[in-house]
mmCIF file of C-alpha atoms in Angstrom:
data_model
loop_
_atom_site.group_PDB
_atom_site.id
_atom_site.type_symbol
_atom_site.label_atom_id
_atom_site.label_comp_id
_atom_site.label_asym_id
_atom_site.label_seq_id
_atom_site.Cartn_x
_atom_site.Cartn_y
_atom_site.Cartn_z
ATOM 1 C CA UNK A 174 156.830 162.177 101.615
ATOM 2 C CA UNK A 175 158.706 160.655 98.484
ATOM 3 C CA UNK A 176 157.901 158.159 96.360
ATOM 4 C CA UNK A 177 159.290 154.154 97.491
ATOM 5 C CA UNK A 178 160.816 153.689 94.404
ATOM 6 C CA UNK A 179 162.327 157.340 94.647
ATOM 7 C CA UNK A 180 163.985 157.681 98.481
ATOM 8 C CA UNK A 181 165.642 161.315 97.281
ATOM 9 C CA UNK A 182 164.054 163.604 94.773
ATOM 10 C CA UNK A 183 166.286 165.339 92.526
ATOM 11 C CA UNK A 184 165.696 167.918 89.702
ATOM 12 C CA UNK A 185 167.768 169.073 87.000
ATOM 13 C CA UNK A 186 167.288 172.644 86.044
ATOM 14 C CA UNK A 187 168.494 173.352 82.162
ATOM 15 C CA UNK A 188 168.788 177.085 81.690
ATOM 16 C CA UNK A 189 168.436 179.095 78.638
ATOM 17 C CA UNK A 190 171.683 180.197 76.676
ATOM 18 C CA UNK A 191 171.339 179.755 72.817
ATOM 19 C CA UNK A 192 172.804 177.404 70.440
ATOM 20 C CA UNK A 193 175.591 177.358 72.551
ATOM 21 C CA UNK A 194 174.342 177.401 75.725
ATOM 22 C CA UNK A 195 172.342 174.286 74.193
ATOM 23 C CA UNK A 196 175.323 172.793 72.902
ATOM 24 C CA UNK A 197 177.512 172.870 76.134
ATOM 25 C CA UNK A 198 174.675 171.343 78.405
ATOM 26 C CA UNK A 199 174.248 168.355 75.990
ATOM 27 C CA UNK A 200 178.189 168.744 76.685
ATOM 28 C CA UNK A 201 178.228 168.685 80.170
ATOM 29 C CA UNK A 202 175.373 165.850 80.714
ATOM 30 C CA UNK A 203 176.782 163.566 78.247
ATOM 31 C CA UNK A 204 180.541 163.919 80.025
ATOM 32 C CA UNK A 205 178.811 162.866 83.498
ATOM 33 C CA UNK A 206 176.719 160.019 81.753
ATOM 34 C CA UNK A 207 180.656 158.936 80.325
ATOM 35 C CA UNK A 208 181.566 158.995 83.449
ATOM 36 C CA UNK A 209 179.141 156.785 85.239
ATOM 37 C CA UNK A 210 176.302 159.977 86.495
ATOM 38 C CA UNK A 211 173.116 159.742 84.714
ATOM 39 C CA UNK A 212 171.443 163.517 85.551
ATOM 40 C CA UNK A 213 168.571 161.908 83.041
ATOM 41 C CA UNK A 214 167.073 160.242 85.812
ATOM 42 C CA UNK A 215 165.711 163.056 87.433
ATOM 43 C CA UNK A 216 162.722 163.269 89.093
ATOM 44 C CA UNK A 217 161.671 166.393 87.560
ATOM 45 C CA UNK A 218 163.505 168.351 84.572
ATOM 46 C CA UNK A 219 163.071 171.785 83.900
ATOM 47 C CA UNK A 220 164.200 173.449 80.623
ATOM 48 C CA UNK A 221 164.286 176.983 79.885
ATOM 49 C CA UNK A 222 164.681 178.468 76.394
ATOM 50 C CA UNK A 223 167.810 176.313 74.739
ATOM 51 C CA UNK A 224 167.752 174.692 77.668
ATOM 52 C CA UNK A 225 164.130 173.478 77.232
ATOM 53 C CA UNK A 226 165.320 171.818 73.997
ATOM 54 C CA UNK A 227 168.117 170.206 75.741
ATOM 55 C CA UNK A 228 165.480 169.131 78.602
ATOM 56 C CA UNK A 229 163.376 167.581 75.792
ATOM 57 C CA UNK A 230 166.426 166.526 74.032
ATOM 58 C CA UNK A 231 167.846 164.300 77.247
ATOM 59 C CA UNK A 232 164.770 162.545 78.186
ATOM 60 C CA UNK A 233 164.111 161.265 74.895
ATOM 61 C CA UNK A 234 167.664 160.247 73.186
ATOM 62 C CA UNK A 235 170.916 158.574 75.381
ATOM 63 C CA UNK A 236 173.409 161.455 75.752
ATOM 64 C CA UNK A 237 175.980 159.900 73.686
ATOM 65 C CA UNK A 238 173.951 160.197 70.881
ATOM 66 C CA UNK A 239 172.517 163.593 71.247
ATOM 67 C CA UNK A 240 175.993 164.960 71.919
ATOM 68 C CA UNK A 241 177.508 163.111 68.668
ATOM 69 C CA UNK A 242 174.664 164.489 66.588
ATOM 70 C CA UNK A 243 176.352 167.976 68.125
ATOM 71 C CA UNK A 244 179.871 167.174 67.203
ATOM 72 C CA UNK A 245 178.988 165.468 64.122
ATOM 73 C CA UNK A 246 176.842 168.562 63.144
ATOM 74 C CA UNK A 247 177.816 170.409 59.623
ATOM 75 C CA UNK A 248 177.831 173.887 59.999
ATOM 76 C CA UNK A 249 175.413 175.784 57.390
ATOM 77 C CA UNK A 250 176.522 178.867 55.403
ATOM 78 C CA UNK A 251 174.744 182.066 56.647
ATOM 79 C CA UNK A 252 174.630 185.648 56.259
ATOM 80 C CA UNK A 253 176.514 188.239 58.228
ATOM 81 C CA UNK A 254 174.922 188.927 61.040
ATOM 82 C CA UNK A 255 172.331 185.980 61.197
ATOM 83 C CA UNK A 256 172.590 183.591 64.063
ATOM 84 C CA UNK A 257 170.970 180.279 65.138
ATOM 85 C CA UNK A 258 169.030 179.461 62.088
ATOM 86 C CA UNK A 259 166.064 181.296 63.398
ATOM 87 C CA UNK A 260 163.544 182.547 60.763
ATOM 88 C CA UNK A 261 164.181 186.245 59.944
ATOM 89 C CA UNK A 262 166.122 186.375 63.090
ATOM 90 C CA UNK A 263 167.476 189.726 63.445
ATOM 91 C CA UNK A 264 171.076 190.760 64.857
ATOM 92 C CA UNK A 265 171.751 189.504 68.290
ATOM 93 C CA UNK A 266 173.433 192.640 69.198
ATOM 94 C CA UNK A 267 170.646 194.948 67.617
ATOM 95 C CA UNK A 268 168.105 192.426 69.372
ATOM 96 C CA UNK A 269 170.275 192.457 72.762
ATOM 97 C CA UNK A 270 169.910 196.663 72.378
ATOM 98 C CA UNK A 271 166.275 196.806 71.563
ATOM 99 C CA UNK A 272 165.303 194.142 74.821
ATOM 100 C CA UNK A 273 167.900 195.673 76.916
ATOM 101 C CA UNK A 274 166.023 199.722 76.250
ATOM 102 C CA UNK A 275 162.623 197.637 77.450
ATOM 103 C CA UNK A 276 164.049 196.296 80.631
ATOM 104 C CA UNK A 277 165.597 199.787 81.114
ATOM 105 C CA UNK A 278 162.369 201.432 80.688
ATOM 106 C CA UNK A 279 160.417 198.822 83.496
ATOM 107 C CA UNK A 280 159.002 199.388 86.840
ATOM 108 C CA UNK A 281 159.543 195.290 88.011
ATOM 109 C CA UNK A 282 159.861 192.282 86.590
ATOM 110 C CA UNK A 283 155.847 191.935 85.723
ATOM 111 C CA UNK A 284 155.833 195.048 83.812
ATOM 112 C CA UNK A 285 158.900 194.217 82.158
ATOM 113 C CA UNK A 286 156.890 190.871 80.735
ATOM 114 C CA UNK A 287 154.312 192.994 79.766
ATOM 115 C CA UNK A 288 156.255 195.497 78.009
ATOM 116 C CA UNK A 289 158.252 192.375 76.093
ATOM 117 C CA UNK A 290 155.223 190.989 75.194
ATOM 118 C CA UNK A 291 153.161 193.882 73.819
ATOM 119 C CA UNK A 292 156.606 194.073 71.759
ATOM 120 C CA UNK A 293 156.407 190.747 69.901
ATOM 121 C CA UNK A 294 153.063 191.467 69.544
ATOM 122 C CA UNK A 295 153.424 194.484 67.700
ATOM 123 C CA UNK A 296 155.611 192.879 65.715
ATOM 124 C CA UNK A 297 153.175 189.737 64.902
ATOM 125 C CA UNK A 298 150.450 191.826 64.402
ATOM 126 C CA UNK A 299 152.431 194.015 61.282
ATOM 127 C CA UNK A 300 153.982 190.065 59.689
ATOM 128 C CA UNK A 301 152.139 187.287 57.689
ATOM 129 C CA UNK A 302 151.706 185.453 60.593
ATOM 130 C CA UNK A 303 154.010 182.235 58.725
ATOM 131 C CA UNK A 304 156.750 182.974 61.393
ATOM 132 C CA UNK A 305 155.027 180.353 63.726
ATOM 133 C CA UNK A 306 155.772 177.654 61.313
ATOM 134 C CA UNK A 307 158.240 178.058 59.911
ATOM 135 C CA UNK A 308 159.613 177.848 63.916
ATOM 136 C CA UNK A 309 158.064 174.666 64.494
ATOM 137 C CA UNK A 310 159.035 172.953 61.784
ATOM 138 C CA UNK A 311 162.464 174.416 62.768
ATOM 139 C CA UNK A 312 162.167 173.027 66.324
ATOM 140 C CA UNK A 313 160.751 170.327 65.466
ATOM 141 C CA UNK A 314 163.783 168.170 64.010
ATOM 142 C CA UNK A 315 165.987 168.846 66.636
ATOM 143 C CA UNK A 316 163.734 166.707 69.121
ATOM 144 C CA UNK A 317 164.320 162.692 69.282
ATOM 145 C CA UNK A 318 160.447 162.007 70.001
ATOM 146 C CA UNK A 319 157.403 164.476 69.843
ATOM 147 C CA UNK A 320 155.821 163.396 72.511
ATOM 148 C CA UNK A 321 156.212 164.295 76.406
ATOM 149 C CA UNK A 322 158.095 161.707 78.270
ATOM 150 C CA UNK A 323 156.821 159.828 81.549
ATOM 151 C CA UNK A 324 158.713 161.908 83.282
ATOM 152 C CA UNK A 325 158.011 164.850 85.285
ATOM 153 C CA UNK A 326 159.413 167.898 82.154
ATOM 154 C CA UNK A 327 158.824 171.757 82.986
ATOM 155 C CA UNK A 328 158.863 174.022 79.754
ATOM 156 C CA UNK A 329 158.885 177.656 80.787
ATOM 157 C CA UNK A 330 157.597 180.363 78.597
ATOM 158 C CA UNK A 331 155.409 183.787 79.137
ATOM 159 C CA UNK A 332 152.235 184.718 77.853
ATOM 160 C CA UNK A 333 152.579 187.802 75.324
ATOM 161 C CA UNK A 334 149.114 189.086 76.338
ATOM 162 C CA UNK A 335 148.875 189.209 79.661
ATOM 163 C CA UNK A 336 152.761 188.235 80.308
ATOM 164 C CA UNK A 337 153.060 185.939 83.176
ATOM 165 C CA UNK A 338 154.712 182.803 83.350
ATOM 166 C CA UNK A 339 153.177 179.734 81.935
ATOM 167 C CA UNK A 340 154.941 176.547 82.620
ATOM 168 C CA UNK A 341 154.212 173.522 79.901
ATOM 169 C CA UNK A 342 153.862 169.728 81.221
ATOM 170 C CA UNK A 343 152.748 166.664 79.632
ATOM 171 C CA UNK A 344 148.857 167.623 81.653
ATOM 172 C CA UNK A 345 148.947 171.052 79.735
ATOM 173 C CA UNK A 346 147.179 170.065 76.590
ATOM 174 C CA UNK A 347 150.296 171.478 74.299
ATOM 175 C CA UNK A 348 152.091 169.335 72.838
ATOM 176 C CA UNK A 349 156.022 168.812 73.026
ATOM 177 C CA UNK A 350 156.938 170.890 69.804
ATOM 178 C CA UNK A 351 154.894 173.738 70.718
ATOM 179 C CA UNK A 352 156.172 174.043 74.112
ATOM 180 C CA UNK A 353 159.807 173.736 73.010
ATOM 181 C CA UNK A 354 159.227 176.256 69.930
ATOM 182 C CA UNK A 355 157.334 178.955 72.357
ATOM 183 C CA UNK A 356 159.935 178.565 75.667
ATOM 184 C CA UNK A 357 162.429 179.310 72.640
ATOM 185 C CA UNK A 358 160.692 182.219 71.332
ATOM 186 C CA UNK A 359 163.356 184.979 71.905
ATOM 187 C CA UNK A 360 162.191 187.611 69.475
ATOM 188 C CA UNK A 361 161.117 189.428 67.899
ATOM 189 C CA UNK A 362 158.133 187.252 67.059
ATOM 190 C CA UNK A 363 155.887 185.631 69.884
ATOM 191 C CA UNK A 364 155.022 182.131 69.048
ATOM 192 C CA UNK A 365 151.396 181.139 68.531
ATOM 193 C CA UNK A 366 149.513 177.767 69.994
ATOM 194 C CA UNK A 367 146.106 178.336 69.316
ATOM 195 C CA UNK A 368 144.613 181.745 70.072
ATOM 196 C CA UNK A 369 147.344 182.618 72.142
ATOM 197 C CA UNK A 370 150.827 183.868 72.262
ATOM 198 C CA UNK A 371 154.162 183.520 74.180
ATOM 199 C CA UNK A 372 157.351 184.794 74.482
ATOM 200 C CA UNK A 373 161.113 183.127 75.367
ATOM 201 C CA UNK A 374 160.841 181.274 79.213
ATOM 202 C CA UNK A 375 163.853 183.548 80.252
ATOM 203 C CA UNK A 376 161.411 186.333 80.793
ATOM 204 C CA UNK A 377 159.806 184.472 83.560
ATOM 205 C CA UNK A 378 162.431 185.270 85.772
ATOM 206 C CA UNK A 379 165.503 184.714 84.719
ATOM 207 C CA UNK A 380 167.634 181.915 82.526
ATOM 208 C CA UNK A 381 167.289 179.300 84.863
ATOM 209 C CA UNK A 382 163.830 179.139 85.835
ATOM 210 C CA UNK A 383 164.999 177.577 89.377
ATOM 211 C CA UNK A 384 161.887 178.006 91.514
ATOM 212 C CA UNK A 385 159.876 175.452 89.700
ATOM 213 C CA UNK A 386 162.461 172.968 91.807
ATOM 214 C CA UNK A 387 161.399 173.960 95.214
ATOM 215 C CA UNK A 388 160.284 171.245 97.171
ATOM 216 C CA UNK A 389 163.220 168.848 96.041
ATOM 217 C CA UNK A 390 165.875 167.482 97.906
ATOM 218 C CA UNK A 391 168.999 167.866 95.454
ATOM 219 C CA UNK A 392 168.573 170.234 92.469
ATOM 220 C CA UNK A 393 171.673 170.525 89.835
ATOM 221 C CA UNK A 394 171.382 173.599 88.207
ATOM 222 C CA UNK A 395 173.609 173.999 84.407
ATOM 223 C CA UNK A 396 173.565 177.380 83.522
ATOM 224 C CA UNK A 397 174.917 178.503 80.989
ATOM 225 C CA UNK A 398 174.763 182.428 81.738
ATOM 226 C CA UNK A 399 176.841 181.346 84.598
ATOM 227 C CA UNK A 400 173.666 183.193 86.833
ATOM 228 C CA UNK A 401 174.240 186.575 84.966
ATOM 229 C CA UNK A 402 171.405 188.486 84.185
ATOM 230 C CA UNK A 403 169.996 191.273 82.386
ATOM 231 C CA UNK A 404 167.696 192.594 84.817
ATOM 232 C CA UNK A 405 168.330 194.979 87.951
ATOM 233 C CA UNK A 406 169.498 192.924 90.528
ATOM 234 C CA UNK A 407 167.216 194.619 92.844
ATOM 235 C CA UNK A 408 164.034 192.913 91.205
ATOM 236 C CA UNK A 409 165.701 189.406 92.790
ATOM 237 C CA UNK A 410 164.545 187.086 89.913
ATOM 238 C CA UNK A 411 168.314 186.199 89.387
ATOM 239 C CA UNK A 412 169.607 182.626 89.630
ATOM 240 C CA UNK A 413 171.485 183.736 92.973
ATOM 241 C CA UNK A 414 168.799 184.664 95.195
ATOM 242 C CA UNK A 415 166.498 181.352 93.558
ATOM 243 C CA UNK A 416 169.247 179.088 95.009
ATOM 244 C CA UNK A 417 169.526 181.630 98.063
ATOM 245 C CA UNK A 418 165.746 181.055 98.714
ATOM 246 C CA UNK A 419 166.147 177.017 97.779
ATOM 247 C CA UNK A 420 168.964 176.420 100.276
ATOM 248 C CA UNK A 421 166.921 178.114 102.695
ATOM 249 C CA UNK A 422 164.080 175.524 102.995
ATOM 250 C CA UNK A 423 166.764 172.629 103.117
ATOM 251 C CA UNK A 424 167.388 171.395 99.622
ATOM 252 C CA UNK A 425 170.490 171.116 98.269
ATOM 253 C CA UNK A 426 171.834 172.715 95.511
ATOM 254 C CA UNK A 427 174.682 172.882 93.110
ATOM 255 C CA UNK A 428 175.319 175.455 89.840
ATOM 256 C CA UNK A 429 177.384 174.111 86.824
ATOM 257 C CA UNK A 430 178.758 176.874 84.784
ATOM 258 C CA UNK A 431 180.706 177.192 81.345
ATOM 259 C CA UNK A 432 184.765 177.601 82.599
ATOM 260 C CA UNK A 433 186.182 181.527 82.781
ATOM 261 C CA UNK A 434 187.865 180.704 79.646
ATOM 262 C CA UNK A 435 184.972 179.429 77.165
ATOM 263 C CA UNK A 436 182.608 182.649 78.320
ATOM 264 C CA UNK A 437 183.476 183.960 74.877
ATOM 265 C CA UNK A 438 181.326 180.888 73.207
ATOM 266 C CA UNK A 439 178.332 182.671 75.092
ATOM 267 C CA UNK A 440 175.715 185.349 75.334
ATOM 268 C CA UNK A 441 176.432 187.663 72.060
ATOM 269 C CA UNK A 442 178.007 185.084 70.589
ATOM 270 C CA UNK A 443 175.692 182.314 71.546
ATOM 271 C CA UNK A 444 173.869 182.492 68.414
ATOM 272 C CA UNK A 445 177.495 181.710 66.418
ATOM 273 C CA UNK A 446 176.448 178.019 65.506
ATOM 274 C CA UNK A 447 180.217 177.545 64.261
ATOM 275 C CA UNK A 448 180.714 177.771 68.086
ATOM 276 C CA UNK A 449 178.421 175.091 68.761
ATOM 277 C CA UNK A 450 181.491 172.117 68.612
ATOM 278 C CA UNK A 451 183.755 173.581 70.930
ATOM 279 C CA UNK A 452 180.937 174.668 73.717
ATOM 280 C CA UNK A 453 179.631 170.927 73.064
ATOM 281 C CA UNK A 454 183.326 169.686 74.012
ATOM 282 C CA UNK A 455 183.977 172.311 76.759
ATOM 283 C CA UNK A 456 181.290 171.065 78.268
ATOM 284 C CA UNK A 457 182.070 167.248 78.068
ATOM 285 C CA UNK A 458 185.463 167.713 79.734
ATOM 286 C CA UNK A 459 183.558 169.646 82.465
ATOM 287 C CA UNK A 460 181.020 166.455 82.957
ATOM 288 C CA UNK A 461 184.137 164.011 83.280
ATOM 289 C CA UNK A 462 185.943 166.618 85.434
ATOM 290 C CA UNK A 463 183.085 166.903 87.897
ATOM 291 C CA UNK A 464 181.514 163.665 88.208
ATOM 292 C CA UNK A 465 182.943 162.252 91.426
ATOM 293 C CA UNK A 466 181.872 164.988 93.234
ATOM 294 C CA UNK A 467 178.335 165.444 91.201
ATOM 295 C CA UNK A 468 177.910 161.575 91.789
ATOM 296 C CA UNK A 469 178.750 161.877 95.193
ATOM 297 C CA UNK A 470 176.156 164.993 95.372
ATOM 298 C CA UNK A 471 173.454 162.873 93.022
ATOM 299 C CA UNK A 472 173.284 159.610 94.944
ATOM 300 C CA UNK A 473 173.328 161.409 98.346
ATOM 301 C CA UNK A 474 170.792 159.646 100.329
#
């Protein structure tokens, strides 16, 4: 039964992609809100990895000011190599290699967790154990309020320990930040919040995340992976079979992707903040070029 005041139920589904991937969903939801569709009033958001900061980013700032802050962005200097302003953030390729030999080396998706896990704990066990930190107070800034909103947000993330999927809501008892900063945990370190420690929310299944929207009438899924994925397709955690398994129980679904030609703006690259303008504006002219028939999708009664 739905709420009075709510006679559909919708969800927006954010998924994980980097800076870029974070920058051309800001993109794309700020081009629909130009053009009269306002994805923001979801019933329930869920944000995976960069696309748990844009999830926390558009239901707490208007998108025409999140995605000027984007455009209006200065670039820093950085090293070779060194991508997305991460602390001691190694290369993405040399990252990409070392996670890609893990999921290789897996029986199924809940040993690969484990295995990525025990990983970044290795890896936190050997540093200072500053790298927490020095990621929130990285994260932190790039929210427009610290506190969860009255609406229904989904952070994904994994726990390194025992790695299954935790999902973060305003009932949790973490706050905003944390969530954010440990669904954005990529590597190598885990992120701690209190005793415990968790890994990037793509691990959970896959970019997107898009089970936590079953039940829902209409769910608009961004991705910025365009539903690629990393693991063995026969493990079915991919965004294809999640929308597969959605449509089959009635709701209705529909996957935004980055254009053929801006693919180059993502996955190795998506680190490249210098890339971070044009994915931002890519995705704009996507959200203006799509909104009758997103509208016409979003208001369906």
């Amino acid at each position: 039964m739905t709420d009075s005041a709510h006679p559909t139920r919708t969800a927006l589904v954010l998924g994980g992609g980097g800076s870029t991937g974070n920058a051309w969903l800001i993109g794309v939801i700020a081009g629909l809100f130009q053009a009269g569709v306002d994805v923001t009033t979801a019933d329930l958001t869920v944000g995976t990895s960069a696309g748990a900061t844009a999830a926390a980013q558009v239901t707490g700032a208007p998108p025409p000011q999140l995605y000027a802050a984007v455009l209006d962005a200065v670039v820093p200097a950085r090293p070779p190599g060194v991508g997305g302003g991460r602390p001691s953030a190694p290369p993405v390729a040399s990252h990409l290699e070392k996670t890609g030999a893990i999921i290789a080396a897996s029986a199924d998706p809940a040993d690969m967790r484990r295995r990525m896990g025990a990983a970044a704990l290795e890896v936190d066990a050997a540093s200072d154990g500053s790298w927490t930190a020095q990621w929130r107070s990285t994260v932190a800034p790039r929210l427009p309020r610290s506190s969860w909103p009255e609406q229904r947000l989904a952070i994904t993330a994994v726990d390194a320990r025992t790695g299954e999927g935790v999902v973060f809501d305003r009932d949790s008892g973490v706050d905003l930040v944390d969530a954010v900063a440990a669904s954005t945990s990529g590597g190598p370190h885990p992120y701690r919040i209190g005793e415990r420690r968790y890994i990037d929310g793509g691990y959970r299944t896959n970019a997107e995340n898009t089970d936590l929207a079953a039940g829902f009438e209409r769910v608009l899924v961004l991705s910025p992976f365009g539903g690629r994925t990393r693991w063995p397709l026969e493990w079915g955690i991919h965004l294809a079979p999640q929308v597969d398994q959605l449509r089959a129980h009635g709701t209705r679904v529909e996957v935004v992707s980055p254009a053929d030609n801006d693919e180059h703006m993502f996955g190795v690259n998506g680190m490249d903040l210098s890339l971070r303008d044009p994915a931002a504006r890519a995705g704009f002219e996507q959200g203006i070029d799509l909104a009758e028939p997103l509208g016409a999708f979003w208001r369906a009664g």
